[in-house]
mmCIF file of C-alpha atoms in Angstrom:
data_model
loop_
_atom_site.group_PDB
_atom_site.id
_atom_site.type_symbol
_atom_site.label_atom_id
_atom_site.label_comp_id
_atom_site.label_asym_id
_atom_site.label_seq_id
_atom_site.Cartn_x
_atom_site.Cartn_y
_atom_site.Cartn_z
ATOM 1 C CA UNK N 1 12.541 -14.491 -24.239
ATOM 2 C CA UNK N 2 10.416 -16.803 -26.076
ATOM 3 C CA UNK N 3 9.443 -19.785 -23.570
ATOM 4 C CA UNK N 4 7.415 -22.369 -23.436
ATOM 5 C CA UNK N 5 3.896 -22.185 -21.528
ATOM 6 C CA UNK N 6 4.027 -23.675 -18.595
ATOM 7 C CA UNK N 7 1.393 -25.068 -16.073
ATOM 8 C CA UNK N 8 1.727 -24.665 -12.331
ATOM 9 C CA UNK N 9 4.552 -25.713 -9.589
ATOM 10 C CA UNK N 10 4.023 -27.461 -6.061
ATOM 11 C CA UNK N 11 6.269 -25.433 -3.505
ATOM 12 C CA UNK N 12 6.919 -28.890 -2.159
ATOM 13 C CA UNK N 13 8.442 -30.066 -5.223
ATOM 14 C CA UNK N 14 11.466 -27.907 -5.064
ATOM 15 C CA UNK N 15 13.133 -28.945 -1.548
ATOM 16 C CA UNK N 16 10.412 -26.629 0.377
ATOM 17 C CA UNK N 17 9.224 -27.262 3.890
ATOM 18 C CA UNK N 18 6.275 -25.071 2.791
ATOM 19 C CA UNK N 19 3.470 -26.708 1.062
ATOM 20 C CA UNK N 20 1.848 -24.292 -1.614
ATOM 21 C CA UNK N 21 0.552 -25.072 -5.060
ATOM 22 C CA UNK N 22 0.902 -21.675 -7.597
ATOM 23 C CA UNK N 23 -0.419 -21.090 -10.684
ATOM 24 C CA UNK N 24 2.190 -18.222 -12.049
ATOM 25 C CA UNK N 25 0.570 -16.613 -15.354
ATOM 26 C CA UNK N 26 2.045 -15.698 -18.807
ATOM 27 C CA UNK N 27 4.502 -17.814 -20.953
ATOM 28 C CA UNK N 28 7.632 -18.696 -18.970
ATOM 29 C CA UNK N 29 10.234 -21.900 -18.309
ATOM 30 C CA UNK N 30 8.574 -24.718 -16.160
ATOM 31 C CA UNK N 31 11.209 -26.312 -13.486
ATOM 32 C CA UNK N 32 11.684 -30.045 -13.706
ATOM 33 C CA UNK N 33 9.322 -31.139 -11.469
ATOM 34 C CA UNK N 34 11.408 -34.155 -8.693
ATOM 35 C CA UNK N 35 9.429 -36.744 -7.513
ATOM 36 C CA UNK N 36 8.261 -37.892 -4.539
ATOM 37 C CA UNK N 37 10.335 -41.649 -4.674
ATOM 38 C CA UNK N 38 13.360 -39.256 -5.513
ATOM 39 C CA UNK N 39 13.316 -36.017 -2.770
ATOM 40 C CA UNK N 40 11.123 -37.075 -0.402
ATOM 41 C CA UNK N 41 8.788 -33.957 1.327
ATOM 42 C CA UNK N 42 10.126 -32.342 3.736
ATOM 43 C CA UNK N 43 8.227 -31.909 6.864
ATOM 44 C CA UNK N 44 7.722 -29.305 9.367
ATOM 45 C CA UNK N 45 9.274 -31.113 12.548
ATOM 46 C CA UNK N 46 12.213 -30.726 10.442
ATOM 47 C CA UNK N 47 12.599 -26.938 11.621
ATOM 48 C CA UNK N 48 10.617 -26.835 14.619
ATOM 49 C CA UNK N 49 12.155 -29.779 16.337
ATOM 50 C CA UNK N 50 15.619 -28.627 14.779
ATOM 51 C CA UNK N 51 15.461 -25.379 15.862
ATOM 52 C CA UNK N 52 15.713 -24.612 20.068
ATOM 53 C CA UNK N 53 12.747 -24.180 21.738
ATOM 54 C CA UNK N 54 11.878 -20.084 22.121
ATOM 55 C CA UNK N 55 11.863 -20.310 25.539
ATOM 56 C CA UNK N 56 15.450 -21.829 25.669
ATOM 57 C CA UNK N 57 17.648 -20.396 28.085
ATOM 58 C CA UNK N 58 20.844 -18.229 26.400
ATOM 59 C CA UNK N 59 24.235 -20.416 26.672
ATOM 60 C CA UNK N 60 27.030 -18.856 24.460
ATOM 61 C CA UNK N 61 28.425 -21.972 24.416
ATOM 62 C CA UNK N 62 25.291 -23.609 22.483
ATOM 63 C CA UNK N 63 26.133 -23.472 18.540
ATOM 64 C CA UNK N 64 22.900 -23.875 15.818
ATOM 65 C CA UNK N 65 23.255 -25.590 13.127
ATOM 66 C CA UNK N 66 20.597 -24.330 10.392
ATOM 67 C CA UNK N 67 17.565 -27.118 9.243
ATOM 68 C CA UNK N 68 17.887 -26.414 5.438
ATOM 69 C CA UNK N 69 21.521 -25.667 5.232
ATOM 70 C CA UNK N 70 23.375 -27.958 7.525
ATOM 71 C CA UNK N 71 27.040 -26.039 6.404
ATOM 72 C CA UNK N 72 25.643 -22.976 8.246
ATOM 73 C CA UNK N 73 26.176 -22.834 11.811
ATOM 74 C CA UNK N 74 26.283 -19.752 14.739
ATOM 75 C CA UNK N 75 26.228 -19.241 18.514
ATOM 76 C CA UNK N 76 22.624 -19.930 19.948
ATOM 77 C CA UNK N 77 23.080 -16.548 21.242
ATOM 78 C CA UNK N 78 23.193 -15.190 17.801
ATOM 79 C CA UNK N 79 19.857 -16.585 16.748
ATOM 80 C CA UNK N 80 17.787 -13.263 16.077
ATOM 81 C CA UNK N 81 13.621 -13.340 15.706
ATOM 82 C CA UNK N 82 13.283 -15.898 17.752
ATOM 83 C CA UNK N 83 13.648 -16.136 21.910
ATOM 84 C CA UNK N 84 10.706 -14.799 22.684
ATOM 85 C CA UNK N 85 7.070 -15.046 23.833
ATOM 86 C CA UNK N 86 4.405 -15.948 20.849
ATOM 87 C CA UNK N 87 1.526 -17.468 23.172
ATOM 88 C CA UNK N 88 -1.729 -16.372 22.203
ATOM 89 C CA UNK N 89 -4.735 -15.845 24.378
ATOM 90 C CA UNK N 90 -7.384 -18.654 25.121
ATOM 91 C CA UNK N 91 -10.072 -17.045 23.498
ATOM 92 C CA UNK N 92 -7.773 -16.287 20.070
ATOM 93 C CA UNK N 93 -6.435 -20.169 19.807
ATOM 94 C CA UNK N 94 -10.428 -21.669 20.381
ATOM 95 C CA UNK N 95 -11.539 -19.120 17.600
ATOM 96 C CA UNK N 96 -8.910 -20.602 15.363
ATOM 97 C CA UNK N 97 -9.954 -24.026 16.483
ATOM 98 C CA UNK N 98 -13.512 -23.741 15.693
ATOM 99 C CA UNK N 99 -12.928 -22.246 12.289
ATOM 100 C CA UNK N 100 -10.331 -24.937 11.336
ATOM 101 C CA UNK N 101 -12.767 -27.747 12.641
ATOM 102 C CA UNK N 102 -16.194 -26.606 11.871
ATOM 103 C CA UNK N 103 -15.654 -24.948 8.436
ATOM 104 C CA UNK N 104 -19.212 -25.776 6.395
ATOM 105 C CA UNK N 105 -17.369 -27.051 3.031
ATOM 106 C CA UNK N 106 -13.798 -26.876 2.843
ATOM 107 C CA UNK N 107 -13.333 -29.562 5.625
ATOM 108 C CA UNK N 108 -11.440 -29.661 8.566
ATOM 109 C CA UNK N 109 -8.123 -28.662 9.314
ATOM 110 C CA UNK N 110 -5.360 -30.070 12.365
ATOM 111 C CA UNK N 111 -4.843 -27.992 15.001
ATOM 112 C CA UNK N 112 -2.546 -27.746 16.463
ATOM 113 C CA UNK N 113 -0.254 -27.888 13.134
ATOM 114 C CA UNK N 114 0.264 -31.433 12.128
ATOM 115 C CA UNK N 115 4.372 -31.696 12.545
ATOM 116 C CA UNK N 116 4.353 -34.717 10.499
ATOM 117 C CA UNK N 117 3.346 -32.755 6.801
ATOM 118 C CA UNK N 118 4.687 -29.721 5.038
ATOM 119 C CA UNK N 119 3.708 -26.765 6.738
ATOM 120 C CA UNK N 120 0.780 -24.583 5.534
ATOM 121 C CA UNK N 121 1.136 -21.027 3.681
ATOM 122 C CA UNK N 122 2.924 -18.807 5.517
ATOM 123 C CA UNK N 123 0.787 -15.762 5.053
ATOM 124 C CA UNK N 124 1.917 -11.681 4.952
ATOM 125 C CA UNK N 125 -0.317 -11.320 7.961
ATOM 126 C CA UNK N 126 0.623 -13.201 11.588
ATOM 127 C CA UNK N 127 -2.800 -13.853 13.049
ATOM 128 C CA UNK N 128 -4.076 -15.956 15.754
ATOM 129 C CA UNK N 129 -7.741 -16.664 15.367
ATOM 130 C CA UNK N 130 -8.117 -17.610 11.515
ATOM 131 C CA UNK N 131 -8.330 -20.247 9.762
ATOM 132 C CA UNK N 132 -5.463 -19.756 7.938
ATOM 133 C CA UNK N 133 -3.555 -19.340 11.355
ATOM 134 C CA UNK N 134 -0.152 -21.482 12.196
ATOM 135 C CA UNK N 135 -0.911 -22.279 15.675
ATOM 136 C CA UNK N 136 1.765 -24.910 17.876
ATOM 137 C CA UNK N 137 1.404 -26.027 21.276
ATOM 138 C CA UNK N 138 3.557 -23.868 23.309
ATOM 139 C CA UNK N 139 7.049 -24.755 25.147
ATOM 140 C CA UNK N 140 5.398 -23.245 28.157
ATOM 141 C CA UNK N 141 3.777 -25.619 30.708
ATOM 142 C CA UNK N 142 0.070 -23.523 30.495
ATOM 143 C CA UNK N 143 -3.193 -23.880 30.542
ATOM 144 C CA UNK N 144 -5.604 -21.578 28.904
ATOM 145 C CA UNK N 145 -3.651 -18.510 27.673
ATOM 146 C CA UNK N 146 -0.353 -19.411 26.586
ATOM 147 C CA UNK N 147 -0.888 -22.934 25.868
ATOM 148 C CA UNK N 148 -1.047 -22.557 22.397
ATOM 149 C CA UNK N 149 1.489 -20.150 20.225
ATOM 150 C CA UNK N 150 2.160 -19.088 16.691
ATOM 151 C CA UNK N 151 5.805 -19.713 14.881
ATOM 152 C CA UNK N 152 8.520 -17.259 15.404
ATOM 153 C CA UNK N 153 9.778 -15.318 12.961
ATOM 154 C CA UNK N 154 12.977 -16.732 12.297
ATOM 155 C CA UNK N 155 10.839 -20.548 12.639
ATOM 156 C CA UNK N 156 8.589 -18.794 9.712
ATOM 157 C CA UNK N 157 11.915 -17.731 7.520
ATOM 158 C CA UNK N 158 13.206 -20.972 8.111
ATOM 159 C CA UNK N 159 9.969 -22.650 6.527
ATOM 160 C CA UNK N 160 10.230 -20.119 3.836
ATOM 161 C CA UNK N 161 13.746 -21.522 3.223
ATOM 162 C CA UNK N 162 15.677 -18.544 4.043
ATOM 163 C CA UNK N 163 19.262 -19.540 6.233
ATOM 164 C CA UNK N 164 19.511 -18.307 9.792
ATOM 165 C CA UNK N 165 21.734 -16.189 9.031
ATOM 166 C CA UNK N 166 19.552 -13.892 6.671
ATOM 167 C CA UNK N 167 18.356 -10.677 8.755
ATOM 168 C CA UNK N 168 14.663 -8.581 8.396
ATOM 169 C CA UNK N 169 14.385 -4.921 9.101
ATOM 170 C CA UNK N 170 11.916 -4.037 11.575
ATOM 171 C CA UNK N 171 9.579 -4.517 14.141
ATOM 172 C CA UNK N 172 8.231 -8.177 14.871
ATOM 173 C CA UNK N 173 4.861 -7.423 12.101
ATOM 174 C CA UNK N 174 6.981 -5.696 9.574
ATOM 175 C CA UNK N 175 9.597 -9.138 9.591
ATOM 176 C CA UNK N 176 6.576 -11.518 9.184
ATOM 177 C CA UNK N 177 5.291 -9.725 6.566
ATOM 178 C CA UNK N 178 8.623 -9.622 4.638
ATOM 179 C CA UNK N 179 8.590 -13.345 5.231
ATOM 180 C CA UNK N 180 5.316 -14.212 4.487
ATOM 181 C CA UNK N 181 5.247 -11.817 0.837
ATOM 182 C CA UNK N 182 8.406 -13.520 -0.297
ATOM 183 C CA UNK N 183 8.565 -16.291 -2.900
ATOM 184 C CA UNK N 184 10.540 -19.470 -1.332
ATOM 185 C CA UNK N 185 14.264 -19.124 -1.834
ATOM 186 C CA UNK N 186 14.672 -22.919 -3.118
ATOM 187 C CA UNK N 187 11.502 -22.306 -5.365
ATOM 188 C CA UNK N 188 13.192 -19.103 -7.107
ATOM 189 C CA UNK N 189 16.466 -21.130 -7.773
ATOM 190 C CA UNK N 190 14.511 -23.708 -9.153
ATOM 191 C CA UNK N 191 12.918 -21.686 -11.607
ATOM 192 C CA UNK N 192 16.022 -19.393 -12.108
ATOM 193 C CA UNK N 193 18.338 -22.608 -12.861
ATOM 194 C CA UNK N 194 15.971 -23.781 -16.050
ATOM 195 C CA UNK N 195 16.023 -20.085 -17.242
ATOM 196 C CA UNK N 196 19.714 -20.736 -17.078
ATOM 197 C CA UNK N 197 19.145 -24.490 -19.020
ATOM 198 C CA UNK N 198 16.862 -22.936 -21.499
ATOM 199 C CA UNK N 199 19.506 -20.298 -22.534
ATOM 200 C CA UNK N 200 21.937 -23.423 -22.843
ATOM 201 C CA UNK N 201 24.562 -20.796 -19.682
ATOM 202 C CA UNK N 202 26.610 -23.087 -18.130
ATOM 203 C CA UNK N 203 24.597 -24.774 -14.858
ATOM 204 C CA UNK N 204 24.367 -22.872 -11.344
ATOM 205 C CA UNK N 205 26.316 -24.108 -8.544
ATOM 206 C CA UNK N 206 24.576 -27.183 -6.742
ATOM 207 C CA UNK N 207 21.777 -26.778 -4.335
ATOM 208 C CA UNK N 208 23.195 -27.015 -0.956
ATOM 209 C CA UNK N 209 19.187 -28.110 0.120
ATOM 210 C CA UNK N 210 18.835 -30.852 -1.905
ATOM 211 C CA UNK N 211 21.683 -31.827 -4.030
ATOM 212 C CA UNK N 212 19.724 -30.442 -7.340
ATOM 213 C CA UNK N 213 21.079 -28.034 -9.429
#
């Protein structure tokens, strides 16, 4: 198929929680990009704080209703990847602190994550004492070890864009690095519906994220 070159897309730009800026190579069709006045960015409270805590107790009678798909709803007690301990050890979260604070020329960085922007790259690798690391204060009332933690799986997927009812094979490193190698679900739709536009097929169903099609 003979498309247009195209220059790079902002994961933000497409209804993503996740903020990334690629560069995809080769000649290809460039999604409309929506401005900021018109889909505002989405930020990370908007899964952290909508999702229960990982320490919440199990009540069947608790239903969750997903933070990017708001028609999707299931029993708390159904919620897999995510009820369980992430707390990382004082001396990981400080070695992640210094790097993010006293990095020699690429500035510094929050810590813990800043709740109030898009959240930073999921990478394939979970890690604790990076840079790169995704490190939020912890439910837990602790001090020292413990009193920070990294996301959960499912709060990872859920950045990613992927609906809580979508399942990973695996143990807890295999999931996050299905999660963390996948391309955003909203970002592929966004790039499959101008494929669609540019070989004048009839327009996908509407984007239950963000009203686009």
């Amino acid at each position: 198929m003979d498309a247009p070159r195209s220059g790079n897309a902002h994961f933000r730009a497409r209804s993503s929680v996740k903020k990334r800026l690629v560069v995809p190579p080769g000649s290809y069709v460039n999604p409309k990009k929506i401005k900021k006045n018109q889909t505002p960015w989405r930020s990370l409270h908007l899964i952290v704080d909508a999702l229960p805590a990982p320490n919440t107790p199990e009540n069947a009678t608790i239903r969750i209703t997903d933070p990017n798909y708001t028609h999707i709803s299931l029993p708390l007690t159904d919620l897999k990847d995510h009820f369980y301990d992430t707390g990382l050890y004082e001396c990981e979260w400080r070695q992640s602190r210094f790097y993010k604070t006293n990095h020699p020329y690429m500035g510094r960085m929050a810590f813990p994550e800043n709740r109030d922007n898009p959240s930073r790259t999921v990478t394939a690798t979970k890690i604790g004492t990076s840079r790169e690391a995704l490190i939020y204060r912890s439910e837990y009332n602790r001090t020292g070890n413990g009193e920070y933690r990294t996301p959960t799986v499912r709060e990872a997927a859920c950045i990613m864009g992927f609906p809580i009812t979508y399942q990973f094979l695996g143990g807890e490193s295999s999931k996050w690095r299905l999660v963390g190698n996948a391309v955003c679900p909203c970002v592929a739709r966004a790039f499959a519906a101008q494929v669609r536009e540019f070989m004048q097929l009839p327009p996908p169903f509407r984007h239950p994220l963000s009203g686009q099609k």
